[in-house]
mmCIF file of C-alpha atoms and ligand atoms in Angstrom:
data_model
loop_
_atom_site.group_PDB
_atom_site.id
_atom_site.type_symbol
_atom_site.label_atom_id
_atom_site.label_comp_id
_atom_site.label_asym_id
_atom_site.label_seq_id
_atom_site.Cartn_x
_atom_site.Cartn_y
_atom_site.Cartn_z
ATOM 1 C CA UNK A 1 -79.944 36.250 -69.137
ATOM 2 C CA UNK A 2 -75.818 36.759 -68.786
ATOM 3 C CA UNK A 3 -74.180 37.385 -72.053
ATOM 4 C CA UNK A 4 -72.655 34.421 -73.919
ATOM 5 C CA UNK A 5 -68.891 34.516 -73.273
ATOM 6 C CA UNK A 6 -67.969 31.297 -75.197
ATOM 7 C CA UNK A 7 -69.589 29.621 -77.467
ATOM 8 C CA UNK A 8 -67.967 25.728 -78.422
ATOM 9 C CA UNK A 9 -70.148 24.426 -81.197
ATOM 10 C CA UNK A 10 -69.851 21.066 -83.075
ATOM 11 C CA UNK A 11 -66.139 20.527 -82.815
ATOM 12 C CA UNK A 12 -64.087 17.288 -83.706
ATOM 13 C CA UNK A 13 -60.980 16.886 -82.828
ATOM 14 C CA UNK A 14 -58.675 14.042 -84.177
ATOM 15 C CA UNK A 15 -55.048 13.079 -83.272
ATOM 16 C CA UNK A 16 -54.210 11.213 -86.255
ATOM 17 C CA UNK A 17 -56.719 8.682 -86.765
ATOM 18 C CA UNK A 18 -57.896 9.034 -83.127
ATOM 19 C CA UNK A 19 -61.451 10.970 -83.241
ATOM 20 C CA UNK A 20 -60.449 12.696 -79.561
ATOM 21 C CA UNK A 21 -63.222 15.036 -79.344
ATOM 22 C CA UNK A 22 -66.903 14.669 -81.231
ATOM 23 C CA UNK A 23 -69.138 17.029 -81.492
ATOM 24 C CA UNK A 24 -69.051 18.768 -78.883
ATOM 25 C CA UNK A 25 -70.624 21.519 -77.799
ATOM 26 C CA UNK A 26 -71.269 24.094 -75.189
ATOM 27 C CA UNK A 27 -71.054 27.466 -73.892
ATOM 28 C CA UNK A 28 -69.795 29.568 -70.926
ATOM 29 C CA UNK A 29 -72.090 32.667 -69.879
ATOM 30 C CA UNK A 30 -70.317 35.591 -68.357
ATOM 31 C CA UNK A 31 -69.719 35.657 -64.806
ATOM 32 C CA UNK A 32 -70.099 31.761 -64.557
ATOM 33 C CA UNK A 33 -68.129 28.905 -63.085
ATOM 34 C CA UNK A 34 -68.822 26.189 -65.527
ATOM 35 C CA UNK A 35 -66.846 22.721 -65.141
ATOM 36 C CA UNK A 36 -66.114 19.672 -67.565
ATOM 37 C CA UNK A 37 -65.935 16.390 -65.711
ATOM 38 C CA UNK A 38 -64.643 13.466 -67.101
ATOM 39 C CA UNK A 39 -62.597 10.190 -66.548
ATOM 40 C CA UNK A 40 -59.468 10.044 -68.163
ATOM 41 C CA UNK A 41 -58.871 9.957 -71.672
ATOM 42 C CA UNK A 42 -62.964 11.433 -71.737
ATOM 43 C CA UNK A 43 -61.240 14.548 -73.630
ATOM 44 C CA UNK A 44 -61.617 17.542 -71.654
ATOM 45 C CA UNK A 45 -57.771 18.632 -72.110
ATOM 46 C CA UNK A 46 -58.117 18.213 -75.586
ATOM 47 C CA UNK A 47 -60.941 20.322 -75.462
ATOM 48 C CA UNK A 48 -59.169 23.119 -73.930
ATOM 49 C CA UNK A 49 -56.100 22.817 -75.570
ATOM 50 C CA UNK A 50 -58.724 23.166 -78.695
ATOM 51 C CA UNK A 51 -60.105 26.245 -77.146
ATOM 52 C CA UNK A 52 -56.596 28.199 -76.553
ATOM 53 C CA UNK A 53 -55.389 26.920 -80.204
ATOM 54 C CA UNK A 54 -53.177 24.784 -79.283
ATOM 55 C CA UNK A 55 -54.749 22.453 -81.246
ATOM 56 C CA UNK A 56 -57.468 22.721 -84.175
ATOM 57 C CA UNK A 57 -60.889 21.231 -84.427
ATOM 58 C CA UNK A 58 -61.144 19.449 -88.052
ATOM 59 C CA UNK A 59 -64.627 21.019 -88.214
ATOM 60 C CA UNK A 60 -67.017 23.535 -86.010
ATOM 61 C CA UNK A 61 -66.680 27.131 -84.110
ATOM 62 C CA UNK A 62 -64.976 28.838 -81.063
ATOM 63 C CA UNK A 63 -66.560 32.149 -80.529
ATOM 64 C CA UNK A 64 -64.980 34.559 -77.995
ATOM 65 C CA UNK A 65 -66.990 37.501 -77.018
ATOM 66 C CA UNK A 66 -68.508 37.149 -80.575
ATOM 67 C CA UNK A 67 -65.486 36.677 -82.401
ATOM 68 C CA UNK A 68 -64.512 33.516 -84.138
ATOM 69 C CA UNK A 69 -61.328 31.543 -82.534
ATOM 70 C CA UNK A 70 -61.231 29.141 -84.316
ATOM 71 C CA UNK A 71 -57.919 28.551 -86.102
ATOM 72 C CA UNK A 72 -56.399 31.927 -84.518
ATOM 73 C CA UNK A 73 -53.136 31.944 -82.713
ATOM 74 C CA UNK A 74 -52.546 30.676 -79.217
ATOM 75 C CA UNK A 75 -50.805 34.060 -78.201
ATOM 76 C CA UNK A 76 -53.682 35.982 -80.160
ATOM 77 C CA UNK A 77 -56.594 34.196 -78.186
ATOM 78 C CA UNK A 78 -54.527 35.517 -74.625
ATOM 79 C CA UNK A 79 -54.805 38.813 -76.378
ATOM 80 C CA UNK A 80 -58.307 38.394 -77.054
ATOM 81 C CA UNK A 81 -58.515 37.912 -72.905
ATOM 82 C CA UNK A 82 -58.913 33.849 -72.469
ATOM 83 C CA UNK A 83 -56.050 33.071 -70.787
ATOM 84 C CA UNK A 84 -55.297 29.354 -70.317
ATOM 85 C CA UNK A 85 -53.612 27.789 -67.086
ATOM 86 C CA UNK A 86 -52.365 24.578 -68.415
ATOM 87 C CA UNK A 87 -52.187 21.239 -66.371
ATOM 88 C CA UNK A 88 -48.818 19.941 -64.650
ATOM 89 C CA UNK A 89 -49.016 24.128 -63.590
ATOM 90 C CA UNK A 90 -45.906 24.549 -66.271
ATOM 91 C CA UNK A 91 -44.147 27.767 -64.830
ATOM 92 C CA UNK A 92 -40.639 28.646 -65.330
ATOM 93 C CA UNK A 93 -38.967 27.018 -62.781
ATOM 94 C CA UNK A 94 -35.799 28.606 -63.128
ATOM 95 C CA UNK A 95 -37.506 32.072 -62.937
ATOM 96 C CA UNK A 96 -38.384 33.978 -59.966
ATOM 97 C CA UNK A 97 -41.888 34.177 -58.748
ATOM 98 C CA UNK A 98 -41.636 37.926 -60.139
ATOM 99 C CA UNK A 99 -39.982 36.837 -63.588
ATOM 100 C CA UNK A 100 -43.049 34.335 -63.585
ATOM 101 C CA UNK A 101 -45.402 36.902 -63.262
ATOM 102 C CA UNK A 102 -44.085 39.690 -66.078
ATOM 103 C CA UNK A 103 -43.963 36.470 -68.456
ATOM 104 C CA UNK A 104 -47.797 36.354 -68.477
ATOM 105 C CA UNK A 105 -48.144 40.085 -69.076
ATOM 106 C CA UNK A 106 -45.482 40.060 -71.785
ATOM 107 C CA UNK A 107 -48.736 40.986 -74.398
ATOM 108 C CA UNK A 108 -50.024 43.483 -72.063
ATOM 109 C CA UNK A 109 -48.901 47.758 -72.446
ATOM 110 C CA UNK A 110 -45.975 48.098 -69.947
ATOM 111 C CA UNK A 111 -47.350 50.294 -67.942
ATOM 112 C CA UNK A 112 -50.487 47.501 -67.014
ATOM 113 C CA UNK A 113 -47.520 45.065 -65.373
ATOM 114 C CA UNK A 114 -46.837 46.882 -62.161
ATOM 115 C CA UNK A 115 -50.717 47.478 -61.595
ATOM 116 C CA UNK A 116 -51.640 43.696 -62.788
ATOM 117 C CA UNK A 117 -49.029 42.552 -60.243
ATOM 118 C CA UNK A 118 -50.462 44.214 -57.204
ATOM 119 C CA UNK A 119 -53.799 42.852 -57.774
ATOM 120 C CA UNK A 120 -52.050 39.348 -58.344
ATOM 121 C CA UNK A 121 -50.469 39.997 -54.880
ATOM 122 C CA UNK A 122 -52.971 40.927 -53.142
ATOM 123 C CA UNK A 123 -54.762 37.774 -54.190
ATOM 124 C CA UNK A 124 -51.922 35.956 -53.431
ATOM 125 C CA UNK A 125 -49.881 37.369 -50.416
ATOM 126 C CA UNK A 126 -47.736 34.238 -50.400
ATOM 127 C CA UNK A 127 -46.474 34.838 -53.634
ATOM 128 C CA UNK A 128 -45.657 38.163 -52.710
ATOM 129 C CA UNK A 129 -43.546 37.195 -49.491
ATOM 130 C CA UNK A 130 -42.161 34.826 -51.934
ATOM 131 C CA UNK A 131 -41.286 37.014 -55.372
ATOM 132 C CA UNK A 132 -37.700 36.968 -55.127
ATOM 133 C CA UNK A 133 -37.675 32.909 -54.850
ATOM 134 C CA UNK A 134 -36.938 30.310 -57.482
ATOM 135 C CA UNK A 135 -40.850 29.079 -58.818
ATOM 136 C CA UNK A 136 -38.792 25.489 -58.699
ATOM 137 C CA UNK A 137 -38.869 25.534 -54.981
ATOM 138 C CA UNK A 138 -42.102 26.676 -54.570
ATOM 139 C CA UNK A 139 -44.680 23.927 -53.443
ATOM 140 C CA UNK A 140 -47.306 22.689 -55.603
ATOM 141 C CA UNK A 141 -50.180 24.890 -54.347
ATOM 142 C CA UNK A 142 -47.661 27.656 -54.314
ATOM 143 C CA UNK A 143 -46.868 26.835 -58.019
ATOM 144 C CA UNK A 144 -50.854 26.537 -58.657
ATOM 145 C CA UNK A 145 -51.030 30.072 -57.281
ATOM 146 C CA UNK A 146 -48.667 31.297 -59.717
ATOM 147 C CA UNK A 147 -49.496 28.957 -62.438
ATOM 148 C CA UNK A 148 -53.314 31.064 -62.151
ATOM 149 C CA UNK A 149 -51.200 34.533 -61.477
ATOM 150 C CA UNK A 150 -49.437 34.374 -64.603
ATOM 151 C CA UNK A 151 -52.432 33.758 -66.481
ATOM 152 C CA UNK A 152 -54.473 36.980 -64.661
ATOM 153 C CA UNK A 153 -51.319 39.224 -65.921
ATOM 154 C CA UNK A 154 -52.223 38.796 -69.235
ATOM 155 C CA UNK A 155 -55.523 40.766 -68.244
ATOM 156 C CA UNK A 156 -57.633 37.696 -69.423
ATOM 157 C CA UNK A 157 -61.181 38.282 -68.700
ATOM 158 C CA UNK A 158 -62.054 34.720 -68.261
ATOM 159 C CA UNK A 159 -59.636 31.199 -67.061
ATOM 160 C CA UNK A 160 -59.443 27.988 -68.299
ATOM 161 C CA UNK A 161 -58.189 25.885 -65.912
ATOM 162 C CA UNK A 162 -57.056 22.599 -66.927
ATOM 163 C CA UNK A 163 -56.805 20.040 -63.336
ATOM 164 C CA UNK A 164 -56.135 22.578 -61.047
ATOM 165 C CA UNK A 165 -56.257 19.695 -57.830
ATOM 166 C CA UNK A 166 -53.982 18.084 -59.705
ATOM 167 C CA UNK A 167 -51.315 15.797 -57.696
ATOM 168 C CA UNK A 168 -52.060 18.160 -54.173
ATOM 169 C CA UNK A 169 -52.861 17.343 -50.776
ATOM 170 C CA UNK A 170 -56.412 17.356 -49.398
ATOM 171 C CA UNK A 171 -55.983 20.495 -47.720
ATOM 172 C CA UNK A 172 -54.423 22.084 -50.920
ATOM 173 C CA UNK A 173 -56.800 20.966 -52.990
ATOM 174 C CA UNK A 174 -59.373 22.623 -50.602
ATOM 175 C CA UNK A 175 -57.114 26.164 -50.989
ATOM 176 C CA UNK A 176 -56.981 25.990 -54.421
ATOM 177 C CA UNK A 177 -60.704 26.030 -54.601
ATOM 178 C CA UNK A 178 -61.309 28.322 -52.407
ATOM 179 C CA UNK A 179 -58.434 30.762 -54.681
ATOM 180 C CA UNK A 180 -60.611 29.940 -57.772
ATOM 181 C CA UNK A 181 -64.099 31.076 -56.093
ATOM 182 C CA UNK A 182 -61.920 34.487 -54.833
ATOM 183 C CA UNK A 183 -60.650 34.956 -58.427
ATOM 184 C CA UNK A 184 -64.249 34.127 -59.826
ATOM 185 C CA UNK A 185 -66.013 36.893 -57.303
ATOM 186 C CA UNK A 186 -63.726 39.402 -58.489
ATOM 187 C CA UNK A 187 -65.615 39.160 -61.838
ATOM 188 C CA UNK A 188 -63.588 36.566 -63.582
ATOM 189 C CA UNK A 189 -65.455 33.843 -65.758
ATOM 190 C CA UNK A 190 -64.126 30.405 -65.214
ATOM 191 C CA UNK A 191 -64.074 27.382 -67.214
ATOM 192 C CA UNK A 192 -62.497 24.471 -65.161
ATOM 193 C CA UNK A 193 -61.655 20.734 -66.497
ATOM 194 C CA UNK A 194 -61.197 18.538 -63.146
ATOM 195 C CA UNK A 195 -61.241 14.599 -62.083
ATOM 196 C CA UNK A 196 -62.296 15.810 -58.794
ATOM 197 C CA UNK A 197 -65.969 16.013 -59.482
ATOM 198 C CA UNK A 198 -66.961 16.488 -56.230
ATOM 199 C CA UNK A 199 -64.831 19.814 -55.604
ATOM 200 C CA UNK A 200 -65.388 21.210 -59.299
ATOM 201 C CA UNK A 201 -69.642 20.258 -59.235
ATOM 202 C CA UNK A 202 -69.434 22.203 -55.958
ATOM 203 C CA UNK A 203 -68.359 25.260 -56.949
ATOM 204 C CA UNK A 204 -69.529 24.768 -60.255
ATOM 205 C CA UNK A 205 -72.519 27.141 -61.695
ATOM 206 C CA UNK A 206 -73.141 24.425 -64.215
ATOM 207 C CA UNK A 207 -71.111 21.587 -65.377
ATOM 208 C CA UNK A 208 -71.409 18.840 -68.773
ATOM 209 C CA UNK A 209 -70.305 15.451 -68.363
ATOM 210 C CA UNK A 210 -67.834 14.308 -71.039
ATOM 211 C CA UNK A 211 -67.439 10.552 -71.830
ATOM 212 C CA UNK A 212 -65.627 9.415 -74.703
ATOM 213 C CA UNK A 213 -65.001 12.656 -76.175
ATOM 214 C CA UNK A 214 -68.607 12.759 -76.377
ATOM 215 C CA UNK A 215 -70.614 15.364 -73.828
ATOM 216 C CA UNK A 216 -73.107 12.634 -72.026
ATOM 217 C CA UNK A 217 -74.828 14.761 -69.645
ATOM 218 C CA UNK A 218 -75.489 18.332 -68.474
ATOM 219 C CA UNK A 219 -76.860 20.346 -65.469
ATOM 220 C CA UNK A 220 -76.365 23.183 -62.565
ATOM 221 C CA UNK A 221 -73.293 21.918 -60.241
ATOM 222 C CA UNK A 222 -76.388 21.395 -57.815
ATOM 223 C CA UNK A 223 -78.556 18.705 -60.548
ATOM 224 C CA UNK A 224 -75.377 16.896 -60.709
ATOM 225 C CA UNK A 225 -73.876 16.681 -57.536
ATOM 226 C CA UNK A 226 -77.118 14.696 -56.371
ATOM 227 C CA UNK A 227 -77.492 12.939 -59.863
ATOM 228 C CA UNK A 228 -77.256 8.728 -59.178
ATOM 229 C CA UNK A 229 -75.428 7.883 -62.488
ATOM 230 C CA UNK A 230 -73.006 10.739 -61.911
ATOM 231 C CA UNK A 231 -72.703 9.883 -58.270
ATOM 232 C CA UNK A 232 -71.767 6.068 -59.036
ATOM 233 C CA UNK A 233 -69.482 6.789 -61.781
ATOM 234 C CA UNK A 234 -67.900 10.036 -60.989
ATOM 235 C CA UNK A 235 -68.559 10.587 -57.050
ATOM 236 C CA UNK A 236 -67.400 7.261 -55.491
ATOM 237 C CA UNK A 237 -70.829 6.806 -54.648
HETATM 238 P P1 ATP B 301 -56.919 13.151 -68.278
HETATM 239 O O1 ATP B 301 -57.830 13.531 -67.181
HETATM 240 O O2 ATP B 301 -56.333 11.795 -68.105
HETATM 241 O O3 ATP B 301 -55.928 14.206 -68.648
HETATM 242 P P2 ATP B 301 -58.615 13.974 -70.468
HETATM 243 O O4 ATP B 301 -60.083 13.860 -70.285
HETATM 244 O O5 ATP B 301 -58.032 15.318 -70.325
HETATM 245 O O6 ATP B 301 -57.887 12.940 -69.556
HETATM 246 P P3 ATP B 301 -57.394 13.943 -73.061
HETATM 247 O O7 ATP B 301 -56.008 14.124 -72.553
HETATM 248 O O8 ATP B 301 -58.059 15.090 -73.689
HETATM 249 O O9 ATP B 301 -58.323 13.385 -71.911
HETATM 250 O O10 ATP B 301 -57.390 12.704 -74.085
HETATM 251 C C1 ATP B 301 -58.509 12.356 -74.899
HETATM 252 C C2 ATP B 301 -58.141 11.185 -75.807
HETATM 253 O O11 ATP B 301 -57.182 11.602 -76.770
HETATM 254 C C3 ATP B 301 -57.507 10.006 -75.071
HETATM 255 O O12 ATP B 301 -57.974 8.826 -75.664
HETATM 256 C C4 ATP B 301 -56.032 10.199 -75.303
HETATM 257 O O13 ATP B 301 -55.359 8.954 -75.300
HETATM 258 C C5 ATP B 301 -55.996 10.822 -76.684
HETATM 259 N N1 ATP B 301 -54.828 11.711 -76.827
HETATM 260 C C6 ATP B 301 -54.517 12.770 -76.046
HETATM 261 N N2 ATP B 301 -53.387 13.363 -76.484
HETATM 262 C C7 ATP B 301 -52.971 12.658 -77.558
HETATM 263 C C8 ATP B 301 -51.866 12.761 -78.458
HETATM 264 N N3 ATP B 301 -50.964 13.739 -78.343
HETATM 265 N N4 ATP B 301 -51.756 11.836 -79.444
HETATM 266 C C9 ATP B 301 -52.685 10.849 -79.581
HETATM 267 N N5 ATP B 301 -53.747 10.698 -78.775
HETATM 268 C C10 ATP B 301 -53.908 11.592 -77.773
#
């Protein structure tokens, strides 16, 4: 059995009076691809933005390679090595591609950034061709690439990725996933939060369902691709 690399149990997260997130849990297992699904509003950036502590569950745990999160620092959990590419992508459009880039290893010993670079760019050879560029005028795969780049510089050892498909063409929404199944069989451990159910329960190890802030249903990517009720709701089908 893999090692437990995150552990989510019992949280509740409220916005006010809103009760956003209830009691949830789950857990991520080293080496996995594991994917929360979800209409909108269901809660699954909330949950992330929980995880990276960005915001604070009124009650449960986050454990991290066996260390409690909860309640810690957003730049202390990137330390820790769960890095966080937020929806909307969020780089520094004003920044080169290569300014983008030393941003995310800014926590990182400066003699890591020149070696953590290479390996971004030979994941990515179009940011490379592209370094000296404006990330403003980069397209929105191209700004997903870097978007997932800056978060590998920090030397994070597993990704949340919130939407990565987010607003992209069919055939960049296919690239993307294909980038996040390279990145995962270099060893990284994935957590992705998608409305594309179909592309994230594909690639998906195993996946919960999250309705209401509430987690409804869970399975392999496989159980739930061919599921009925998750077909009709979530699968146009
Ligand atoms: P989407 O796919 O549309 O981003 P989501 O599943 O990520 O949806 P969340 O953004 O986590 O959903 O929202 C969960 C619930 O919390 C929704 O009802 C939303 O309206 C509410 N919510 C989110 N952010 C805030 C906020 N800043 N203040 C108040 N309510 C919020």
């Amino acid at each position: 059995m893999a090692e437990t690399m995150l552990k989510v149990e019992n949280i509740n997260v409220y916005y006010g009076n809103i009760h956003a997130i209830k009691d949830i849990s789950f857990q991520v297992n080293q080496g996995e691809i594991v994917t929360l699904i979800g209409a909108n509003g269901a809660g699954k950036s909330t949950t992330l933005k929980t995880i990276s502590g960005l915001l604070h569950p009124k009650t449960g745990e986050i454990v991290y390679q066996g260390k409690n999160i909860r309640g810690m620092r957003a730049h202390k959990i990137v330390e820790s090595g769960l890095a966080q590419v937020p929806e909307g992508r969020r780089v520094f459009l004003h920044m080169s591609v290569e300014e983008n880039l030393e941003m995310g290893g800014f926590t990182q010993p400066a003699g890591t950034i020149a070696p953590n670079m290479e390996k971004v760019y030979s994941l990515f050879p179009r940011l490379k061709e592209r370094r000296r560029q404006m990330a403003g005028t980069l397209s929105g795969g191209e700004q997903q690439m870097l978007a997932m780049g800056r978060a590998l510089m920090s030397g994070a050892s597993m990704l949340m990725l919130d939407e990565p498909s987010m607003g992209l063409s069919p055939l960049l929404v296919q690239e993307i996933f294909k980038i996040i199944q390279d990145v995962h069989k270099q060893g990284m451990t994935i957590l992705l939060v998608e409305q594309n159910a179909q592309m994230a329960l594909s690639i998906a190890d195993r996946a919960y369902v999250l309705e209401t802030g509430r987690i409804v249903m869970e399975g392999t990517g496989k159980e739930l691709l061919t599921n009925e009720e998750v077909s009709k709701a979530y699968l146009g089908g």
